[in-house]
Short mmCIF file of C-alpha atoms in Angstrom, two decimals:
data_model
loop_
_atom_site.label_atom_id
_atom_site.label_comp_id
_atom_site.label_asym_id
_atom_site.label_seq_id
_atom_site.Cartn_x
_atom_site.Cartn_y
_atom_site.Cartn_z
CA MET W 1 -1.60 13.99 -23.33
CA SER W 2 -4.58 16.32 -22.90
CA ALA W 3 -7.89 15.89 -21.09
CA GLU W 4 -9.62 15.55 -24.47
CA HIS W 5 -7.80 12.24 -25.00
CA PHE W 6 -9.68 10.80 -22.03
CA THR W 7 -13.09 12.46 -22.27
CA ASP W 8 -13.98 10.63 -25.49
CA LYS W 9 -13.42 7.26 -23.81
CA LYS W 10 -15.56 5.65 -21.11
CA PRO W 11 -13.30 3.90 -18.61
CA PHE W 12 -13.92 0.91 -16.45
CA PRO W 13 -15.47 2.08 -13.16
CA THR W 14 -12.91 3.71 -10.86
CA ARG W 15 -14.06 3.18 -7.28
CA SER W 16 -10.86 3.63 -5.26
CA LEU W 17 -9.14 6.90 -4.41
CA TYR W 18 -5.63 7.53 -3.08
CA VAL W 19 -4.65 10.97 -1.77
CA HIS W 20 -0.97 11.73 -1.19
CA ILE W 21 0.12 14.08 1.58
CA PRO W 22 3.91 14.37 1.13
CA PHE W 23 4.66 16.23 4.36
CA CYS W 24 6.33 14.50 7.31
CA ALA W 25 7.90 15.49 10.62
CA GLY W 26 11.28 14.10 9.58
CA ARG W 27 12.78 11.56 7.19
CA CYS W 28 13.38 8.12 8.71
CA ALA W 29 16.80 6.54 8.21
CA TYR W 30 15.43 3.91 5.78
CA CYS W 31 13.08 6.12 3.74
CA ASP W 32 13.56 7.10 0.09
CA PHE W 33 9.90 7.95 -0.62
CA PHE W 34 8.92 11.35 -1.99
CA SER W 35 8.38 13.50 1.08
CA VAL W 36 8.71 17.12 2.20
CA PRO W 37 9.84 18.09 5.73
CA ARG W 38 6.97 19.77 7.54
CA GLY W 39 9.35 22.31 9.04
CA SER W 40 10.35 23.60 5.59
CA CYS W 41 6.77 24.61 4.73
CA SER W 42 4.84 27.66 5.86
CA PRO W 43 1.25 27.29 7.12
CA SER W 44 0.08 28.97 3.92
CA THR W 45 1.86 26.32 1.81
CA LEU W 46 0.08 23.54 3.67
CA ALA W 47 -3.27 25.30 3.27
CA SER W 48 -2.62 25.89 -0.44
CA TYR W 49 -1.76 22.21 -0.88
CA VAL W 50 -5.05 21.09 0.67
CA SER W 51 -6.96 23.52 -1.56
CA ALA W 52 -5.08 22.21 -4.60
CA VAL W 53 -5.97 18.59 -3.79
CA LEU W 54 -9.65 19.49 -3.49
CA GLU W 55 -9.51 21.39 -6.80
CA GLN W 56 -7.87 18.38 -8.45
CA ALA W 57 -10.55 16.09 -7.00
CA ALA W 58 -13.32 18.24 -8.49
CA GLU W 59 -11.75 18.23 -11.95
CA TRP W 60 -10.31 14.73 -12.20
CA THR W 61 -13.42 12.93 -10.98
CA LYS W 62 -15.21 14.53 -13.94
CA ILE W 63 -12.49 13.94 -16.53
CA PHE W 64 -12.00 10.28 -15.57
CA GLU W 65 -15.63 9.62 -14.54
CA ALA W 66 -14.35 8.39 -11.18
CA GLY W 67 -16.39 7.80 -8.02
CA GLU W 68 -18.39 7.47 -5.93
CA PHE W 69 -15.52 5.82 -4.13
CA ALA W 70 -15.92 2.56 -2.25
CA THR W 71 -12.46 3.02 -0.71
CA ILE W 72 -10.43 6.13 0.07
CA TYR W 73 -6.88 6.06 1.40
CA ILE W 74 -5.05 9.20 2.54
CA GLY W 75 -1.35 8.37 2.81
CA GLY W 76 2.02 10.01 2.77
CA GLY W 77 4.31 11.27 4.16
CA THR W 78 2.27 11.67 7.30
CA PRO W 79 -1.21 13.15 6.75
CA THR W 80 -1.66 13.95 10.45
CA VAL W 81 1.20 16.50 10.40
CA LEU W 82 -1.21 18.81 8.56
CA GLY W 83 -2.75 19.53 11.95
CA THR W 84 -6.32 18.95 13.05
CA GLU W 85 -7.86 21.97 11.31
CA LEU W 86 -6.33 21.42 7.86
CA LEU W 87 -6.82 17.66 7.99
CA GLY W 88 -10.48 18.29 8.80
CA THR W 89 -10.76 20.66 5.83
CA LEU W 90 -9.31 17.99 3.54
CA VAL W 91 -11.53 15.19 4.82
CA ARG W 92 -14.74 17.23 4.74
CA GLY W 93 -13.88 18.43 1.23
CA LEU W 94 -13.55 14.83 0.03
CA GLU W 95 -16.68 13.51 1.76
CA PRO W 96 -19.03 14.23 -1.20
CA TYR W 97 -17.04 11.72 -3.28
CA ALA W 98 -17.38 8.88 -0.76
CA ALA W 99 -20.01 6.16 -1.13
CA ASN W 100 -22.24 5.43 1.87
CA GLU W 101 -20.32 2.30 2.89
CA CYS W 102 -16.89 3.70 1.99
CA GLU W 103 -13.86 2.26 3.76
CA TRP W 104 -11.85 5.39 4.48
CA THR W 105 -8.30 5.06 5.80
CA ILE W 106 -5.91 7.73 7.03
CA GLU W 107 -2.26 7.02 7.78
CA ALA W 108 -0.86 8.45 11.00
CA ASN W 109 2.40 8.37 12.89
CA PRO W 110 2.07 7.97 16.66
CA GLU W 111 3.76 11.24 17.64
CA SER W 112 1.39 13.32 15.47
CA LEU W 113 -1.84 11.65 16.56
CA ASP W 114 -3.56 13.17 19.58
CA GLU W 115 -6.97 13.09 21.20
CA GLU W 116 -8.09 16.24 19.38
CA ALA W 117 -7.34 14.72 15.96
CA VAL W 118 -9.05 11.43 16.83
CA GLN W 119 -12.14 13.26 18.06
CA MET W 120 -12.29 15.39 14.89
CA LEU W 121 -11.93 12.35 12.62
CA ALA W 122 -14.61 10.50 14.59
CA GLU W 123 -17.09 13.14 13.42
CA THR W 124 -16.33 12.44 9.74
CA LYS W 125 -16.72 9.48 7.36
CA VAL W 126 -13.20 8.24 8.10
CA SER W 127 -13.48 4.63 9.31
CA ARG W 128 -9.92 3.36 9.62
CA ILE W 129 -6.55 4.54 10.97
CA SER W 130 -3.29 2.97 9.76
CA LEU W 131 -0.60 3.60 12.37
CA GLY W 132 3.05 3.63 11.28
CA VAL W 133 4.77 2.00 14.25
CA GLN W 134 7.46 -0.13 12.51
CA THR W 135 8.83 -1.51 15.81
CA LEU W 136 8.05 -1.54 19.53
CA SER W 137 11.62 -2.47 20.41
CA GLN W 138 13.59 0.15 22.35
CA ASN W 139 16.75 -1.24 20.71
CA GLN W 140 15.48 -0.96 17.15
CA TRP W 141 13.72 2.41 17.35
CA PRO W 142 16.89 4.57 17.16
CA ILE W 143 18.32 2.38 14.39
CA LEU W 144 15.37 3.31 12.18
CA GLY W 145 15.82 7.01 12.93
CA ARG W 146 12.14 7.44 13.71
CA VAL W 147 10.60 10.63 15.09
CA GLY W 148 8.84 10.03 18.40
CA SER W 149 9.26 7.00 20.63
CA VAL W 150 8.01 3.54 21.55
CA GLU W 151 6.00 5.22 24.31
CA ASP W 152 4.28 7.45 21.71
CA SER W 153 3.30 4.32 19.79
CA LEU W 154 1.85 2.56 22.83
CA ARG W 155 -0.06 5.71 23.76
CA ALA W 156 -1.51 6.03 20.24
CA ILE W 157 -2.53 2.36 20.17
CA GLU W 158 -4.30 2.77 23.50
CA LEU W 159 -5.99 5.99 22.32
CA LEU W 160 -7.29 4.32 19.16
CA GLY W 161 -8.33 1.22 21.09
CA SER W 162 -11.04 3.23 22.83
CA SER W 163 -12.26 4.84 19.59
CA ARG W 164 -14.73 3.68 16.92
CA PHE W 165 -12.04 3.23 14.27
CA GLU W 166 -10.75 0.11 12.62
CA VAL W 167 -7.03 0.12 13.43
CA SER W 168 -4.07 -1.23 11.47
CA VAL W 169 -0.44 -1.17 12.56
CA ASP W 170 2.61 -1.32 10.26
CA LEU W 171 5.70 -3.24 11.38
CA LEU W 172 9.06 -3.88 9.72
CA ALA W 173 10.85 -7.23 9.64
CA GLY W 174 14.56 -7.58 8.90
CA ILE W 175 15.73 -4.48 10.77
CA PRO W 176 19.54 -4.47 10.99
CA TYR W 177 21.35 -4.74 14.30
CA ARG W 178 24.47 -3.03 15.60
CA ALA W 179 27.72 -4.78 14.76
CA SER W 180 28.78 -4.22 18.37
CA ASP W 181 25.66 -5.94 19.75
CA PRO W 182 26.72 -9.11 21.61
CA ALA W 183 23.39 -10.84 20.89
CA GLY W 184 23.47 -13.42 18.11
CA ALA W 185 21.67 -12.38 14.94
CA PRO W 186 19.10 -15.22 14.78
CA GLU W 187 18.01 -14.82 18.39
CA TYR W 188 18.03 -11.03 18.19
CA ILE W 189 15.99 -10.75 15.00
CA GLU W 190 13.36 -13.23 16.14
CA ALA W 191 13.08 -11.87 19.68
CA GLN W 192 12.70 -8.23 18.60
CA LEU W 193 9.99 -9.02 16.06
CA LEU W 194 8.05 -11.23 18.46
CA GLN W 195 8.31 -8.55 21.14
CA SER W 196 6.52 -6.08 18.86
CA LEU W 197 3.89 -8.59 17.79
CA SER W 198 3.20 -9.75 21.34
CA ALA W 199 2.45 -6.16 22.34
CA LEU W 200 -0.04 -5.80 19.47
CA SER W 201 -1.75 -9.19 19.12
CA GLY W 202 -5.39 -8.99 20.10
CA LYS W 203 -5.25 -5.20 20.51
CA VAL W 204 -5.53 -4.27 16.82
CA PRO W 205 -7.51 -6.17 14.16
CA HIS W 206 -5.02 -5.66 11.32
CA ILE W 207 -1.22 -5.89 11.16
CA SER W 208 0.99 -5.25 8.14
CA MET W 209 4.50 -6.71 8.38
CA TYR W 210 6.85 -5.70 5.58
CA ASP W 211 10.41 -6.83 4.98
CA LEU W 212 12.67 -3.80 5.25
CA THR W 213 14.25 -2.86 1.93
CA ILE W 214 17.59 -1.07 2.10
CA GLU W 215 17.44 1.75 -0.43
CA GLU W 216 20.49 3.33 -2.05
CA GLY W 217 21.47 6.68 -0.58
CA THR W 218 19.56 6.37 2.69
CA VAL W 219 21.12 6.92 6.11
CA LEU W 220 20.54 3.26 6.95
CA GLN W 221 22.32 2.08 3.80
CA ARG W 222 25.36 4.22 4.60
CA ARG W 223 25.56 2.84 8.15
CA ILE W 224 25.48 -0.71 6.77
CA VAL W 225 28.20 0.04 4.20
CA ASP W 226 30.32 1.59 6.96
CA GLY W 227 30.02 -1.62 8.98
CA GLU W 228 28.18 0.02 11.87
CA LEU W 229 25.03 -2.02 11.22
CA VAL W 230 24.56 -5.61 10.03
CA LEU W 231 21.64 -6.98 8.04
CA PRO W 232 20.09 -10.25 9.26
CA ASP W 233 20.84 -13.21 7.03
CA THR W 234 18.10 -14.87 5.00
CA ASP W 235 17.78 -17.89 7.30
CA SER W 236 17.44 -15.71 10.41
CA LEU W 237 14.75 -13.61 8.78
CA ALA W 238 12.90 -16.72 7.57
CA ARG W 239 12.88 -18.19 11.08
CA ALA W 240 11.64 -14.91 12.53
CA ARG W 241 8.89 -14.78 9.92
CA GLU W 242 7.86 -18.36 10.66
CA SER W 243 7.65 -17.64 14.40
CA ALA W 244 5.68 -14.47 13.70
CA ASP W 245 3.21 -16.39 11.52
CA GLY W 246 2.70 -18.89 14.32
CA LEU W 247 2.16 -16.23 16.97
CA LEU W 248 -0.35 -14.33 14.84
CA ALA W 249 -2.23 -17.50 13.85
CA ALA W 250 -2.51 -18.44 17.53
CA HIS W 251 -4.24 -15.10 18.15
CA GLY W 252 -6.70 -15.64 15.29
CA TYR W 253 -5.06 -13.59 12.55
CA ILE W 254 -5.30 -14.77 8.95
CA ARG W 255 -2.46 -14.09 6.52
CA TYR W 256 -4.58 -12.85 3.64
CA GLU W 257 -1.69 -11.33 1.67
CA VAL W 258 2.07 -11.80 1.68
CA SER W 259 2.64 -8.96 4.15
CA ASN W 260 -0.80 -8.52 5.73
CA TYR W 261 -2.64 -10.23 8.58
CA ALA W 262 -6.16 -9.59 9.82
CA LEU W 263 -8.74 -10.96 12.17
CA PRO W 264 -11.64 -12.37 10.09
CA GLY W 265 -13.67 -9.58 8.50
CA HIS W 266 -11.04 -6.89 9.09
CA GLU W 267 -9.11 -7.11 5.82
CA CYS W 268 -8.26 -3.77 4.17
CA ARG W 269 -10.66 -3.32 1.25
CA HIS W 270 -8.57 -0.57 -0.35
CA ASN W 271 -5.51 -2.80 -0.51
CA LEU W 272 -7.60 -5.71 -1.81
CA ALA W 273 -8.76 -3.46 -4.67
CA TYR W 274 -5.12 -2.55 -5.35
CA TRP W 275 -4.01 -6.21 -5.40
CA ASN W 276 -6.97 -7.02 -7.64
CA MET W 277 -5.59 -4.41 -10.07
CA ASP W 278 -8.86 -2.48 -9.94
CA PRO W 279 -8.53 1.05 -11.37
CA TYR W 280 -7.81 3.81 -8.86
CA LEU W 281 -7.46 7.57 -8.96
CA GLY W 282 -4.47 9.24 -7.30
CA LEU W 283 -4.59 12.85 -6.13
CA GLY W 284 -1.81 15.06 -4.83
CA SER W 285 1.83 15.76 -5.64
CA GLY W 286 3.61 12.52 -6.54
CA ALA W 287 0.43 10.43 -6.55
CA VAL W 288 -0.03 7.68 -9.14
CA SER W 289 -3.29 6.82 -10.91
CA THR W 290 -3.96 3.57 -12.76
CA LEU W 291 -6.96 3.70 -15.10
CA ALA W 292 -8.39 1.08 -17.43
CA TYR W 293 -10.37 1.38 -20.64
CA PRO W 294 -12.32 -1.38 -22.44
CA ALA W 295 -11.50 -2.44 -25.98
CA ASP W 296 -14.69 -0.79 -27.26
CA ALA W 297 -18.10 0.36 -26.07
CA HIS W 298 -19.71 -3.06 -26.48
CA GLN W 299 -17.47 -5.41 -24.51
CA ARG W 300 -15.61 -5.66 -21.24
CA MET W 301 -12.28 -6.91 -22.60
CA LEU W 302 -9.36 -4.68 -21.61
CA GLY W 303 -8.36 -2.30 -24.36
CA SER W 304 -5.71 -0.25 -22.59
CA MET W 305 -4.38 0.50 -19.13
CA VAL W 306 -2.77 3.86 -18.41
CA ARG W 307 -0.69 5.06 -15.51
CA LEU W 308 -0.44 8.75 -14.60
CA ASN W 309 2.51 9.82 -12.44
CA GLY W 310 1.77 13.09 -10.69
CA THR W 311 4.43 15.79 -10.53
CA LYS W 312 6.72 15.80 -7.49
CA ASN W 313 7.30 19.52 -7.92
CA LEU W 314 5.24 20.86 -5.03
CA LYS W 315 5.04 24.43 -6.35
CA HIS W 316 3.96 23.24 -9.78
CA PHE W 317 1.24 21.04 -8.30
CA ILE W 318 -0.14 23.84 -6.12
CA ALA W 319 -0.20 26.22 -9.11
CA ARG W 320 -1.77 23.73 -11.56
CA PRO W 321 -3.44 20.92 -9.60
CA ALA W 322 -5.86 19.84 -12.33
CA GLU W 323 -3.18 19.54 -15.02
CA ILE W 324 -2.84 16.07 -16.51
CA PRO W 325 0.81 14.92 -16.52
CA PRO W 326 2.36 15.41 -19.97
CA GLU W 327 3.75 11.88 -20.00
CA VAL W 328 1.18 9.12 -19.60
CA GLU W 329 2.46 5.56 -19.36
CA ILE W 330 0.53 3.20 -21.64
CA ILE W 331 0.73 -0.33 -20.25
CA ASP W 332 0.65 -2.95 -23.00
CA LYS W 333 -1.58 -5.98 -22.64
CA PRO W 334 1.17 -8.55 -21.82
CA THR W 335 2.50 -6.27 -19.08
CA ALA W 336 -1.00 -5.67 -17.74
CA ALA W 337 -1.68 -9.41 -17.71
CA PHE W 338 1.50 -10.12 -15.76
CA GLU W 339 0.70 -7.34 -13.27
CA VAL W 340 -2.75 -8.84 -12.67
CA LEU W 341 -1.16 -12.25 -12.02
CA MET W 342 1.67 -10.83 -9.88
CA MET W 343 -0.66 -8.81 -7.67
CA GLY W 344 -3.33 -11.51 -7.45
CA PHE W 345 -0.92 -14.26 -6.44
CA ARG W 346 0.20 -12.10 -3.51
CA THR W 347 -3.18 -12.74 -1.88
CA ALA W 348 -4.61 -15.83 -0.24
CA ARG W 349 -7.66 -15.55 -2.50
CA GLY W 350 -5.51 -15.51 -5.62
CA VAL W 351 -6.35 -14.56 -9.20
CA ASP W 352 -9.95 -14.52 -10.39
CA ALA W 353 -9.68 -16.81 -13.42
CA THR W 354 -13.06 -15.77 -14.84
CA ARG W 355 -12.19 -12.07 -14.68
CA PHE W 356 -8.75 -12.70 -16.18
CA SER W 357 -10.29 -14.47 -19.17
CA ALA W 358 -12.78 -11.65 -19.67
CA LEU W 359 -10.07 -8.98 -19.54
CA PHE W 360 -7.45 -10.64 -21.71
CA GLY W 361 -9.39 -13.04 -23.91
CA ILE W 362 -7.51 -16.17 -22.81
CA PRO W 363 -7.84 -18.49 -19.80
CA ILE W 364 -4.95 -18.54 -17.32
CA LEU W 365 -4.73 -22.31 -17.74
CA GLU W 366 -3.87 -21.79 -21.42
CA LEU W 367 -1.47 -18.90 -20.88
CA ILE W 368 0.79 -20.45 -18.19
CA PRO W 369 -0.05 -24.20 -18.17
CA SER W 370 3.50 -25.42 -17.48
CA SER W 371 4.02 -23.10 -14.51
CA LEU W 372 0.73 -24.12 -12.94
CA GLU W 373 1.49 -27.81 -13.48
CA ARG W 374 5.03 -27.58 -12.10
CA TRP W 375 3.91 -25.78 -8.93
CA GLY W 376 0.65 -27.68 -8.62
CA GLY W 377 1.43 -28.94 -5.12
CA GLU W 378 1.61 -25.38 -3.78
CA ILE W 379 -1.44 -24.08 -5.65
CA ILE W 380 -5.11 -24.02 -4.65
CA GLN W 381 -7.94 -23.82 -7.22
CA LYS W 382 -11.30 -22.93 -5.70
CA ASP W 383 -14.37 -20.93 -6.79
CA ASN W 384 -12.77 -19.88 -10.10
CA HIS W 385 -9.71 -18.55 -8.25
CA ILE W 386 -6.14 -19.79 -8.53
CA ALA W 387 -3.95 -19.09 -5.51
CA ILE W 388 -0.73 -20.02 -3.78
CA HIS W 389 -1.38 -21.43 -0.32
CA PRO W 390 -0.30 -18.83 2.29
CA ARG W 391 2.10 -21.35 3.85
CA ASN W 392 3.97 -21.32 0.51
CA PHE W 393 4.25 -17.55 0.05
CA ASP W 394 8.02 -17.91 0.42
CA ILE W 395 8.17 -19.47 -3.07
CA LEU W 396 6.14 -16.66 -4.67
CA ASN W 397 9.05 -14.89 -6.38
CA ARG W 398 10.37 -18.10 -7.95
CA PHE W 399 6.89 -19.01 -9.14
CA LEU W 400 6.34 -15.56 -10.65
CA VAL W 401 9.65 -15.71 -12.53
CA GLU W 402 8.49 -18.91 -14.23
CA CYS W 403 5.09 -17.37 -14.97
CA PHE W 404 6.73 -14.34 -16.57
CA GLU W 405 9.05 -16.47 -18.70
CA GLU W 406 6.17 -18.64 -19.91
CA MET W 407 3.97 -15.62 -20.59
CA ASP W 408 6.78 -14.06 -22.61
CA GLU W 409 6.89 -17.17 -24.78
CA ASN W 410 3.10 -16.99 -25.23
CA ARG W 411 2.78 -13.24 -25.86
CA ALA W 412 1.03 -13.84 -29.16
CA MET W 413 -1.91 -15.38 -27.29
CA LEU W 414 -2.74 -12.02 -25.71
CA LYS W 415 -4.93 -10.13 -28.11
CA THR W 416 -4.03 -6.51 -28.75
#
């Protein structure tokens, strides 16, 4: 699909930008994301990649009428492995696209974040650092196959604590334990998670806690199949999660999304835009863009949603950064409606019922009435939003299955 296909259509405003930096110091044992080992790339390749991203930004913001951006998120991989000079070139090159009050996040791993990088970023529009810690347990660190150490993580947290940046830390729940470990699974899982949280609570305003997913073909998956490692059972993980919720609540954190906790006023605006299914532009090799177009020039009802999957061929991207992917995924209206519900119900605020009706031409209460009635005791309706109470997030998947089944029965209600 060519650029001309898009230039004759005026999209919904695109105010969020994601930039993918695929390079990392080394692949973790659990990772199956698209990434490129930093050691396999020459300095000129890294510099060419940064130049390509900036060229793509210049072209795509015009083609898709995107920006100024209210949120920018540079993720990976590990953006900080670019080194201070190249990372500075990237950030300064993107600054013209940032709105005045832009929330600008950069992901970093502790071992690649030093005082020089923090000082450089402090002189830019970057406002937020998301630190990939995953665990502060000496027992769990080697199981995950992470580069660096627990000490690197504690040093980075302390370094950022004295800076001007908003700080977020990523943790993993459900990390497997060694089959030879004499500790019982329930006690071990809960104790290790609480150890990490206790070291962080009150020191950082935002904590993301994701359940570890065991991906096919990873080092971690092979060690589990071989019987060397054991996954925690569902009950053990649930108890650990419940204890973690209690500890974080006691320190003032609000669970504003299934996997995210923040002190009041410190929620991640970029992620909120993502969960709201707002359009966003993705730059870089392997980046995804989701764009939305109205039904016609005179109304705000959704006409089409498109998803662009950037090439994962690094050489191809560097040679042709502005090229639009030949295959563009067109998301039909029923699928788009379910995605809006699925993402919205992940948050404590829930789905904006007024916006849903405007986009899809039907009220939520008419599209999934039986599901909402059946789960009424777990649902909150306030200020035109429909949400699952955070204490009931554990039933989210079951609720969404019922929503999907009912929506499938009522597909004809969604106007094309």
